[in-house]
PDB file of C-alpha atoms and ligand atoms in Angstrom:
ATOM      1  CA  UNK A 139      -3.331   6.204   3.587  1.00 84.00           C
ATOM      2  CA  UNK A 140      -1.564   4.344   0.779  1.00 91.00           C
ATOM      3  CA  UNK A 141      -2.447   0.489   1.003  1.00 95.00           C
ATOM      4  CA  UNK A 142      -1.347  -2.155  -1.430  1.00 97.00           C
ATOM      5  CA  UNK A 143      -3.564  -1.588  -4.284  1.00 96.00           C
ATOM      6  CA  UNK A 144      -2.672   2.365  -4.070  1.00 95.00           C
ATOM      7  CA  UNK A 145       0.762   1.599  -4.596  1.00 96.00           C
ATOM      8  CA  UNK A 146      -0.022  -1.197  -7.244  1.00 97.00           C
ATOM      9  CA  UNK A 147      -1.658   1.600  -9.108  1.00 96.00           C
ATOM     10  CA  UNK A 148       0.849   3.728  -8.986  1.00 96.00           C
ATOM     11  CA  UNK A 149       3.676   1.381 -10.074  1.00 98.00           C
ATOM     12  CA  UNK A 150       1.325   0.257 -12.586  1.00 97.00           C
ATOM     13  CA  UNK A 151       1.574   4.158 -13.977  1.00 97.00           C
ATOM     14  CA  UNK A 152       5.175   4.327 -13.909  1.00 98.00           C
ATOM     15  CA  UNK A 153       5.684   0.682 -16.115  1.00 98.00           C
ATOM     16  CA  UNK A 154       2.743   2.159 -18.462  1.00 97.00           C
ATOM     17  CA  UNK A 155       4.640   5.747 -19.316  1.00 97.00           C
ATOM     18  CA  UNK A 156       7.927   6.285 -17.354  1.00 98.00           C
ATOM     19  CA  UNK A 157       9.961   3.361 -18.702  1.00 98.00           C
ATOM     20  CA  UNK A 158      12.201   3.207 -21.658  1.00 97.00           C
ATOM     21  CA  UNK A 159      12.309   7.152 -21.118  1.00 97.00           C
ATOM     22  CA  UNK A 160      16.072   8.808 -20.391  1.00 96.00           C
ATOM     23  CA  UNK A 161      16.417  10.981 -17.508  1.00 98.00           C
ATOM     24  CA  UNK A 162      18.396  14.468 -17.949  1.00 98.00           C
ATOM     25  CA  UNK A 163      17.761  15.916 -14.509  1.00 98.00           C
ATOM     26  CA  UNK A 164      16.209  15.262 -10.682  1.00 98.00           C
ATOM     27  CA  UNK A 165      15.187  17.756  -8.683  1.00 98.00           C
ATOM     28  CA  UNK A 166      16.475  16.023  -4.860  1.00 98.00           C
ATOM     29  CA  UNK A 167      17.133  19.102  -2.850  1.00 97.00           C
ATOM     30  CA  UNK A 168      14.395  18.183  -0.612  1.00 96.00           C
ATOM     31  CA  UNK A 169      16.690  16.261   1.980  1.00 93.00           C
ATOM     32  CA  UNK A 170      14.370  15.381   4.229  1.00 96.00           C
ATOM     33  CA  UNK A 171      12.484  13.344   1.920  1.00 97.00           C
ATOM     34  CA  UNK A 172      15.497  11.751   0.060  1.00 97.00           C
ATOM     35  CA  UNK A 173      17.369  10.871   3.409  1.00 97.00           C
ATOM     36  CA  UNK A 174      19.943   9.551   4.413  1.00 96.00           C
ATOM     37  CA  UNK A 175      21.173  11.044   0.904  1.00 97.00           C
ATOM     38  CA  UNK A 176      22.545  14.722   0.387  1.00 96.00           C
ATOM     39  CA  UNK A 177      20.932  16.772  -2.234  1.00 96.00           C
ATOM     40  CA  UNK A 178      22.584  16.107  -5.426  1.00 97.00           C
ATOM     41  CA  UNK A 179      23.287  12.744  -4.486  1.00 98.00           C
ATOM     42  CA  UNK A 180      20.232  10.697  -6.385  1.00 98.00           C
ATOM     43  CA  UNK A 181      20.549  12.872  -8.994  1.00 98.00           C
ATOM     44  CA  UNK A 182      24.457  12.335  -9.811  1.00 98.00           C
ATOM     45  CA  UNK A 183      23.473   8.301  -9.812  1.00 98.00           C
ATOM     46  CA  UNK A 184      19.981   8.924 -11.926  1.00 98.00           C
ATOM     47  CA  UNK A 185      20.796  11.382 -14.276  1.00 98.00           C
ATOM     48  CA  UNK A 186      21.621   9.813 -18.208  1.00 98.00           C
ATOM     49  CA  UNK A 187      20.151   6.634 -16.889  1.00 98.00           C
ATOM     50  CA  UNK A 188      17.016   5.076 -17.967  1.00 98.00           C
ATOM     51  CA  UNK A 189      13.947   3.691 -16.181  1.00 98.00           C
ATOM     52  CA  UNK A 190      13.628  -0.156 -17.059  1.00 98.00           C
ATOM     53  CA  UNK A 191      11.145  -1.891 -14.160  1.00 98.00           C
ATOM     54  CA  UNK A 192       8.816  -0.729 -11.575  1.00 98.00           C
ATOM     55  CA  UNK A 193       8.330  -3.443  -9.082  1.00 98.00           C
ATOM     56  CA  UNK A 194       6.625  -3.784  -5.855  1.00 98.00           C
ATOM     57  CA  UNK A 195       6.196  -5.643  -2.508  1.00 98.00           C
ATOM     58  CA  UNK A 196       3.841  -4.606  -0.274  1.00 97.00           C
ATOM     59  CA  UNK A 197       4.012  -1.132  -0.078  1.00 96.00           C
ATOM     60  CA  UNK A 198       7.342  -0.786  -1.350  1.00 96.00           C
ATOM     61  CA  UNK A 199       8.208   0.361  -4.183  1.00 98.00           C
ATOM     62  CA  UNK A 200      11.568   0.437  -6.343  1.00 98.00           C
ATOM     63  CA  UNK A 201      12.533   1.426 -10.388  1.00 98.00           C
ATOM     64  CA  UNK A 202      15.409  -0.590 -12.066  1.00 98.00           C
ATOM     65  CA  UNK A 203      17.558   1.502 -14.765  1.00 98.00           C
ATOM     66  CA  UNK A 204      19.617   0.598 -17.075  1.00 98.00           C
ATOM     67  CA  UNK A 205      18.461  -3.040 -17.066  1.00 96.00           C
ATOM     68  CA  UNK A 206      19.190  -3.610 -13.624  1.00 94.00           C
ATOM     69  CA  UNK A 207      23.230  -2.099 -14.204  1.00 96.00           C
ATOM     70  CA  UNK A 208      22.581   1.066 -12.882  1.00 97.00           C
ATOM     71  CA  UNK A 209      20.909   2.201  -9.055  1.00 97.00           C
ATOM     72  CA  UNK A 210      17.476   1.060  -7.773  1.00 98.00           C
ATOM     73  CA  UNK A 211      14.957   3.993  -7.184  1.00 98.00           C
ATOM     74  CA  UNK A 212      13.234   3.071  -4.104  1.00 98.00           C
ATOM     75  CA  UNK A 213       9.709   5.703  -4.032  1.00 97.00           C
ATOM     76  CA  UNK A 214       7.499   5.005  -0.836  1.00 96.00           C
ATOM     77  CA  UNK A 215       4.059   6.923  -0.669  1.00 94.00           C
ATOM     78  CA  UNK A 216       4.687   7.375   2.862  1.00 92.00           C
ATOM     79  CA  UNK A 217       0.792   8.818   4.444  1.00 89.00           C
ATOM     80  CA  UNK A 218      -0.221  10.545   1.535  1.00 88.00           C
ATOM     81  CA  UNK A 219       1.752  10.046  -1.587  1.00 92.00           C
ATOM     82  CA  UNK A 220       0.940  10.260  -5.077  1.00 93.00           C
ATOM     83  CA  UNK A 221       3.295   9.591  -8.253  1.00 96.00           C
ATOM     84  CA  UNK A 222       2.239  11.763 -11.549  1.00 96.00           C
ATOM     85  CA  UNK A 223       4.129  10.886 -14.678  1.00 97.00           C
ATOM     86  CA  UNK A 224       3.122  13.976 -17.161  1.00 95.00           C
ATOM     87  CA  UNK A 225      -0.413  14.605 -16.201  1.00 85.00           C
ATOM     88  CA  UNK A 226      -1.360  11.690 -14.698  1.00 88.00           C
ATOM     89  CA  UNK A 227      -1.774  10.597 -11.120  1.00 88.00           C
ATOM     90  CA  UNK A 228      -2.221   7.752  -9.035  1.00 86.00           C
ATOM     91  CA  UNK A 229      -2.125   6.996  -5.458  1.00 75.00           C
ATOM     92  CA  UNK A 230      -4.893   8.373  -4.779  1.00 68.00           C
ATOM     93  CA  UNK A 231      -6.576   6.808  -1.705  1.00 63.00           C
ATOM     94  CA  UNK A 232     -10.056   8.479  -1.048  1.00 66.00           C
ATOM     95  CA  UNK A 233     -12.286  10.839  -2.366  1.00 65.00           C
ATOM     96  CA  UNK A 234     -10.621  14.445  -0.716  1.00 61.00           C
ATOM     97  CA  UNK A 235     -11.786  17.803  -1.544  1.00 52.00           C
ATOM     98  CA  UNK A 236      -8.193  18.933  -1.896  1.00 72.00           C
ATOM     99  CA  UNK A 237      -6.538  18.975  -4.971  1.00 79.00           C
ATOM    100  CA  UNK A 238      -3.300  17.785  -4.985  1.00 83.00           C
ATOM    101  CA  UNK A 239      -1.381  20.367  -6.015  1.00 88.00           C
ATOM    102  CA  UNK A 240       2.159  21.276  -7.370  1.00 90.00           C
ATOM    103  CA  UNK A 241       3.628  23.256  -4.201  1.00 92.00           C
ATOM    104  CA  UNK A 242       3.703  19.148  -2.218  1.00 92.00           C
ATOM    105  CA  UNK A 243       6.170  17.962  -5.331  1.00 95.00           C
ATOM    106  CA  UNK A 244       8.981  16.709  -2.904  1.00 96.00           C
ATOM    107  CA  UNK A 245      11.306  15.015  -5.857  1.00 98.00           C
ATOM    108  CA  UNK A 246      10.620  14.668  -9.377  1.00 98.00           C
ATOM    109  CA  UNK A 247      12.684  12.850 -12.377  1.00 98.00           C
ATOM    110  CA  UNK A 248      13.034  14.546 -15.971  1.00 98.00           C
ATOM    111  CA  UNK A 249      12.729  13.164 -18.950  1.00 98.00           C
ATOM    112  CA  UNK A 250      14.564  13.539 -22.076  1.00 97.00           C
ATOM    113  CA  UNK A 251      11.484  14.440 -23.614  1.00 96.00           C
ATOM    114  CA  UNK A 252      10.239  16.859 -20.979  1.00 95.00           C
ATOM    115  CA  UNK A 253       7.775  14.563 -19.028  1.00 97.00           C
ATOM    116  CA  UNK A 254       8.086  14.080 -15.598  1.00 97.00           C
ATOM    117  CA  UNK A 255       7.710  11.427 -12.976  1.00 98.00           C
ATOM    118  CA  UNK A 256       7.167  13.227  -9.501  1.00 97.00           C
ATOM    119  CA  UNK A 257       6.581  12.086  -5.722  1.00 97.00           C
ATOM    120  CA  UNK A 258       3.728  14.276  -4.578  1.00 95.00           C
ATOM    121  CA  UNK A 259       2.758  14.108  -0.743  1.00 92.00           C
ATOM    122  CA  UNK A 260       1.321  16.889   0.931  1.00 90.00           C
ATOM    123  CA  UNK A 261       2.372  15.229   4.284  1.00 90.00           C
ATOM    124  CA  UNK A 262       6.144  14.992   3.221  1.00 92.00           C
ATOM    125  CA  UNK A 263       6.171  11.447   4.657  1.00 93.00           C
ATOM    126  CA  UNK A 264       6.788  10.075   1.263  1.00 95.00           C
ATOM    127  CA  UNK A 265      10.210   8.869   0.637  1.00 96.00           C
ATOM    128  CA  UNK A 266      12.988   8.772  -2.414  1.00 98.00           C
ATOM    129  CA  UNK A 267      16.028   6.882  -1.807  1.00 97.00           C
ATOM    130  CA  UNK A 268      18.406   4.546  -3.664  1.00 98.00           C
ATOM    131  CA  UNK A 269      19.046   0.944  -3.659  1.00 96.00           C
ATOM    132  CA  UNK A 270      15.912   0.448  -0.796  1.00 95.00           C
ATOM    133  CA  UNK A 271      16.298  -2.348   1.389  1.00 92.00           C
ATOM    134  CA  UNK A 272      13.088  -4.658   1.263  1.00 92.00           C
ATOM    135  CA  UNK A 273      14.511  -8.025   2.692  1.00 93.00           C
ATOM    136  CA  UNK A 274      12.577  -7.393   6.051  1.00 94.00           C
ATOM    137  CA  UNK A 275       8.928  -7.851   4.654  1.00 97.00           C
ATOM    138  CA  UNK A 276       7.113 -10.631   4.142  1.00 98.00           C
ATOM    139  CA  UNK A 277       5.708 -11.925   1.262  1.00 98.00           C
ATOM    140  CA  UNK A 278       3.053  -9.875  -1.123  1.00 98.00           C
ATOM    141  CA  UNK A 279      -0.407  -9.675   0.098  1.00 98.00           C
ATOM    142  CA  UNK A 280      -1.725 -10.196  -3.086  1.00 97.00           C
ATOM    143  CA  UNK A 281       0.648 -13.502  -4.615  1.00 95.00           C
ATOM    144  CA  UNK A 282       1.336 -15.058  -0.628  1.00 98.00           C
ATOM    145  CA  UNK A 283       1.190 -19.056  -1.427  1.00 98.00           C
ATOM    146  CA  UNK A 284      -1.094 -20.808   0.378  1.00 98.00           C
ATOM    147  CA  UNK A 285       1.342 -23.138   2.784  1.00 98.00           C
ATOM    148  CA  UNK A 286       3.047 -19.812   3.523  1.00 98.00           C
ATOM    149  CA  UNK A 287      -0.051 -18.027   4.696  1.00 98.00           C
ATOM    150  CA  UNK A 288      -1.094 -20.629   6.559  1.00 98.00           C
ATOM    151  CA  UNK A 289       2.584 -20.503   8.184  1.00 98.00           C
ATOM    152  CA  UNK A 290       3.247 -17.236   8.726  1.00 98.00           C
ATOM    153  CA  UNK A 291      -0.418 -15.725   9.596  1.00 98.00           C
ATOM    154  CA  UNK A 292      -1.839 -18.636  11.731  1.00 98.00           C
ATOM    155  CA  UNK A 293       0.780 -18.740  14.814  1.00 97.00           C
ATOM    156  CA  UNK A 294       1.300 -16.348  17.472  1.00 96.00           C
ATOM    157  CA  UNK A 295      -1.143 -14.769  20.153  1.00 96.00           C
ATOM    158  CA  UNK A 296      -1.391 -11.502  18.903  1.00 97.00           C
ATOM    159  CA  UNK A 297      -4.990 -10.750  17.459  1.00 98.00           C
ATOM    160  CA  UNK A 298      -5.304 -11.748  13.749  1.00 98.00           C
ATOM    161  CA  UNK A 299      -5.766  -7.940  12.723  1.00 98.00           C
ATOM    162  CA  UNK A 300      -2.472  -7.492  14.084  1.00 98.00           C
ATOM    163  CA  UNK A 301      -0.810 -10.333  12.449  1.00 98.00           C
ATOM    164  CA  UNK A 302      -1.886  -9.655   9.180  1.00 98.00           C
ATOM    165  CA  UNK A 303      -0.278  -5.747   9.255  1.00 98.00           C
ATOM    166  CA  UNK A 304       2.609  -7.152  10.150  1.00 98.00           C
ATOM    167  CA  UNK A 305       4.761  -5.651   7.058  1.00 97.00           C
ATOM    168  CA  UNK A 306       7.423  -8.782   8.371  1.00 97.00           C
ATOM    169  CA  UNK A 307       4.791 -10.920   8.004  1.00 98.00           C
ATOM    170  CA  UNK A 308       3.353 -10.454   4.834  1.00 98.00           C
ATOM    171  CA  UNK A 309       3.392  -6.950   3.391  1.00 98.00           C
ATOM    172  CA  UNK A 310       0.971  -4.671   1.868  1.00 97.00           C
ATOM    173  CA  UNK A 311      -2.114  -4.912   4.429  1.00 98.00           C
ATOM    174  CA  UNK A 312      -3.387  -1.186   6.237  1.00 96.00           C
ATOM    175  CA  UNK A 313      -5.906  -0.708   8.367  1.00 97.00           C
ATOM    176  CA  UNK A 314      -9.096  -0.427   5.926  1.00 97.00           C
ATOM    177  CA  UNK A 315      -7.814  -3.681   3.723  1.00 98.00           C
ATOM    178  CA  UNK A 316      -7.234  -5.335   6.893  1.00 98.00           C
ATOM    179  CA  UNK A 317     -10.824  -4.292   8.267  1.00 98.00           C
ATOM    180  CA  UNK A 318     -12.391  -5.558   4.612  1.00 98.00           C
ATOM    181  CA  UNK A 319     -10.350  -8.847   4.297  1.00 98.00           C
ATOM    182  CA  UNK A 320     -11.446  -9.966   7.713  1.00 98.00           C
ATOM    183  CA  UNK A 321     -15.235  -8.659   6.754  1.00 98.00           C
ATOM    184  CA  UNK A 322     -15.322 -10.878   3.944  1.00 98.00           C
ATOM    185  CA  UNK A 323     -13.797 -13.955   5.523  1.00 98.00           C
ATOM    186  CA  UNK A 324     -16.298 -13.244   8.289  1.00 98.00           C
ATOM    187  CA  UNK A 325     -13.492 -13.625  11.152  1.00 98.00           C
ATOM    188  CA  UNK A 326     -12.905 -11.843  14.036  1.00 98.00           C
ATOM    189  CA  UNK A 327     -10.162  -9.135  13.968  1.00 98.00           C
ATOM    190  CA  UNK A 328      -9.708  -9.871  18.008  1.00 98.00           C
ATOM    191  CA  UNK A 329      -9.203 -13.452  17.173  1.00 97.00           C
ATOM    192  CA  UNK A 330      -5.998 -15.232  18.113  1.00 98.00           C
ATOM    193  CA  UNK A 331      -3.963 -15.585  14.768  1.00 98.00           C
ATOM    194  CA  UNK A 332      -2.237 -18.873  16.280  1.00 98.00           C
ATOM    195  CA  UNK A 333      -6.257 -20.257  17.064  1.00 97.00           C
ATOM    196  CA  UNK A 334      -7.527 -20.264  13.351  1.00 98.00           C
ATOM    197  CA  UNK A 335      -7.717 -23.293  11.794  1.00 98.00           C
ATOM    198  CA  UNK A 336      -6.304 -24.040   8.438  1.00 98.00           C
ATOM    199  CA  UNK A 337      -9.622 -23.796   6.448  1.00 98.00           C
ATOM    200  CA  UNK A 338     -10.188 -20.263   8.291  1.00 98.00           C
ATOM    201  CA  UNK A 339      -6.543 -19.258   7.245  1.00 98.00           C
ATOM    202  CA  UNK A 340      -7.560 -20.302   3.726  1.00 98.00           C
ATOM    203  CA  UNK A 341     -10.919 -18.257   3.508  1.00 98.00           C
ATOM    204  CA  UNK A 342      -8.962 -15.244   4.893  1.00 98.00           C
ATOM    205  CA  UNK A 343      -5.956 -15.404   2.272  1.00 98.00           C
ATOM    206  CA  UNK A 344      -9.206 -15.809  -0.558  1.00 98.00           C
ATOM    207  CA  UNK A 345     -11.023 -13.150   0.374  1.00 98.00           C
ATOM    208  CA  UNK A 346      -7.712 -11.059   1.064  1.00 98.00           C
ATOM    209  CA  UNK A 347      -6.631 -11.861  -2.020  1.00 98.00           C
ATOM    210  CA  UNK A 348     -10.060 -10.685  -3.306  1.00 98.00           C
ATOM    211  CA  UNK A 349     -10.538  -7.330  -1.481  1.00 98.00           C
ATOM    212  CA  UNK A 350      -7.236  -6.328  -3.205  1.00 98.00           C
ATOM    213  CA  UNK A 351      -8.112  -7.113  -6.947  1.00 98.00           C
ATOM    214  CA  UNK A 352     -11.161  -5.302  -6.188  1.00 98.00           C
ATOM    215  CA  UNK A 353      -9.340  -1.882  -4.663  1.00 97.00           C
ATOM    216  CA  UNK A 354      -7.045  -2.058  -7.454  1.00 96.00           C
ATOM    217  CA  UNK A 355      -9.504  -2.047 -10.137  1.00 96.00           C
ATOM    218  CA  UNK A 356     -11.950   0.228  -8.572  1.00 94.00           C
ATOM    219  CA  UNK A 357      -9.413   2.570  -7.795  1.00 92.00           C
ATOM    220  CA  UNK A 358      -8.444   1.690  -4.058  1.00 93.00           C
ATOM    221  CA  UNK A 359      -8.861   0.711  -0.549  1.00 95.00           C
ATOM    222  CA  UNK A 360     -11.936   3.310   0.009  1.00 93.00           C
ATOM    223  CA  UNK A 361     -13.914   1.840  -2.410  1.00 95.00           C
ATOM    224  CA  UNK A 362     -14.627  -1.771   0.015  1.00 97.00           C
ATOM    225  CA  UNK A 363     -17.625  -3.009   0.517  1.00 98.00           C
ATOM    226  CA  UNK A 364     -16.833  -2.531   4.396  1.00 98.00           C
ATOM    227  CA  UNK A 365     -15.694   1.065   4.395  1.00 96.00           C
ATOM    228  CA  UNK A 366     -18.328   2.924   3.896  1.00 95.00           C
ATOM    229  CA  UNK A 367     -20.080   1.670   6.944  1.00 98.00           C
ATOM    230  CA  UNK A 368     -17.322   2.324   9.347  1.00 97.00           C
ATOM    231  CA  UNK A 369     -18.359   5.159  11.070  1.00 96.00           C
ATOM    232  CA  UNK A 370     -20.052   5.475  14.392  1.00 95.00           C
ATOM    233  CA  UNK A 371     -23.550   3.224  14.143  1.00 96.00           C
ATOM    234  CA  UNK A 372     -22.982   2.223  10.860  1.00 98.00           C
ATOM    235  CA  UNK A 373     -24.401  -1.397  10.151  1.00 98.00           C
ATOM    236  CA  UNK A 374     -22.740  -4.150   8.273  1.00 98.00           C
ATOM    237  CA  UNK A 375     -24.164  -3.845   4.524  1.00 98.00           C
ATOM    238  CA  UNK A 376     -24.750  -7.920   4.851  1.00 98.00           C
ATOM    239  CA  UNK A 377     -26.668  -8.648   7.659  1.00 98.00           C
ATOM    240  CA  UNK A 378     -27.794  -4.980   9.335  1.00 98.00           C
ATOM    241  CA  UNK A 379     -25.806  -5.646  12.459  1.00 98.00           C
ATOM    242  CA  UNK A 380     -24.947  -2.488  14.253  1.00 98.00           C
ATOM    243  CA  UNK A 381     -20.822  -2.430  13.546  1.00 98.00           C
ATOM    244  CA  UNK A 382     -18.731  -3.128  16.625  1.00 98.00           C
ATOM    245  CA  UNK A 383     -15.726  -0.167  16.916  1.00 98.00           C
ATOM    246  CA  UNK A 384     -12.733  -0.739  19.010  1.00 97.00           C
ATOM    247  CA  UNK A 385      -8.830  -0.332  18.637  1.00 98.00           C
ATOM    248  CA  UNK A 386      -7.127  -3.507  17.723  1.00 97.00           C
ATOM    249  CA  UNK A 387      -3.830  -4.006  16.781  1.00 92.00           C
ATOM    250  CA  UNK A 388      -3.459  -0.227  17.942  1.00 95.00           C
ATOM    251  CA  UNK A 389      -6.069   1.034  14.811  1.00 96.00           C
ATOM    252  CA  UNK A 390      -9.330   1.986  15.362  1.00 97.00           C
ATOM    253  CA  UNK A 391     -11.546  -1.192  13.908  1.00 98.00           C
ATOM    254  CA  UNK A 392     -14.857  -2.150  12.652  1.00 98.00           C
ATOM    255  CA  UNK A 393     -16.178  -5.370  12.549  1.00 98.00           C
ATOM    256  CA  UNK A 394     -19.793  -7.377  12.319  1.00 98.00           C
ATOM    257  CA  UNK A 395     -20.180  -8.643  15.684  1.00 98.00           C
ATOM    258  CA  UNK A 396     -23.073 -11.528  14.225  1.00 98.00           C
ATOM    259  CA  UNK A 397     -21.075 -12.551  11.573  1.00 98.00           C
ATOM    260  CA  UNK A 398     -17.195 -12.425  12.554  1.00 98.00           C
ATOM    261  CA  UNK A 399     -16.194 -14.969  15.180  1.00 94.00           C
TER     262      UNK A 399
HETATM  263 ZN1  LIG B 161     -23.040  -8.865   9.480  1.00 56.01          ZN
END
């Protein structure tokens, strides 16, 4: 599933080939994905505009055209997203034997010049949809200040796992980044959030920080130093510790029982 650094990558692709390029037609006729809009709708407001910023929060996505004067393009990978612009692809989130293939395109921009950008989810849990609304989430994961981590992450009684997928909270963190992050910091994903103490806030937001320059670089969330080992007896690749597996937060969770208080 699409984490922060998935969708980092893939707005990274769109600023690196789709902007600066005019856009002649959109294919929206699949409503589901483009809802609450009517086919034809995005494409009246797209078409002869241009693409002039991809920006992100969390998982959110949205293009600016025309310089900010014309509509926002909100894109969400949804479960299982990818964006290709001409023959690349990114979103990609784990090794997978399928191939993504053209028959999951669920919306797809033209080009002047005959490239296109395209939303392509096999799921169909992807979404396309104009001026997105992303005042509820939090902060980034991967910019969050210090004094507002600290704020935000270290109050409440829900378990620290929890706190830190909050999307309100701050926004970007799944399951597997929230599994590494906590790894790293060697904290407890059953641990209060309101019970840490400043320093242990601080070692989590460093090491969260951390885990996501590394997915993004090496290609995503699957490629952790945690992941790997969560399966049933796998050991923690730092100390040999058989992994502890429960469901926190409502996800199923790994964590180094020696290590992670
Ligand atoms: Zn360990």
């Amino acid at each position: 599933m699409p984490e922060l650094p998935e969708v980092e990558r893939a707005r990274a692709l769109i600023e690196q080939r789709a902007l600066g390029r005019a856009i002649v037609d959109v294919d929206d006729t699949d409503a589901y994905v483009t809802r609450p809009h009517q086919a034809g709708e995005i494409a009246a407001a797209l078409t002869g505009r241009t693409l002039t910023s991809a920006n992100r929060r969390g998982k959110a996505m949205w293009l600016e055209t025309d310089d900010g004067d014309g509509p926002t393009l909100g894109l969400h990978l949804g479960m299982a997203g990818r964006i290709v612009v001409d023959d690349d692809i990114a979103g990609d989130y784990a090794p997978s034997n399928e191939v993504p293939s053209p028959r999951w395109d669920r919306f797809s921009v033209q080009f002047a010049d005959g490239g296109h950008l395209i939303l392509r989810d096999k799921r169909r849990l992807g979404r396309a949809i104009l001026d997105p609304r992303i005042d509820r989430l939090g902060p980034d994961a991967a910019d969050v200040s210090r004094d507002a981590f600290r704020e935000r992450v270290g109050q409440g009684g829900a378990p620290l796992k929890a706190r830190i997928m909050d999307q309100t909270v701050i926004a970007g963190v799944g399951n597997l980044l929230a599994d590494e992050a906590l790894w790293r910091a060697r904290l407890s994903p059953q641990r209060p959030a309101g019970e840490c103490s400043d320093e242990e806030l601080d070692r989590l937001r460093v090491q969260l920080r951390a885990a996501i320059r590394s997915a993004i670089a090496l290609g995503g969330v699957h490629t952790g130093e945690l992941i790997g080992h969560r399966v049933r007896g796998g050991r923690c690749p730092r100390c040999g510790t058989e992994l502890l597996r429960a469901t926190v937060g409502g996800r199923t969770t790994y964590w180094c029982p020696r290590e992670q208080r």
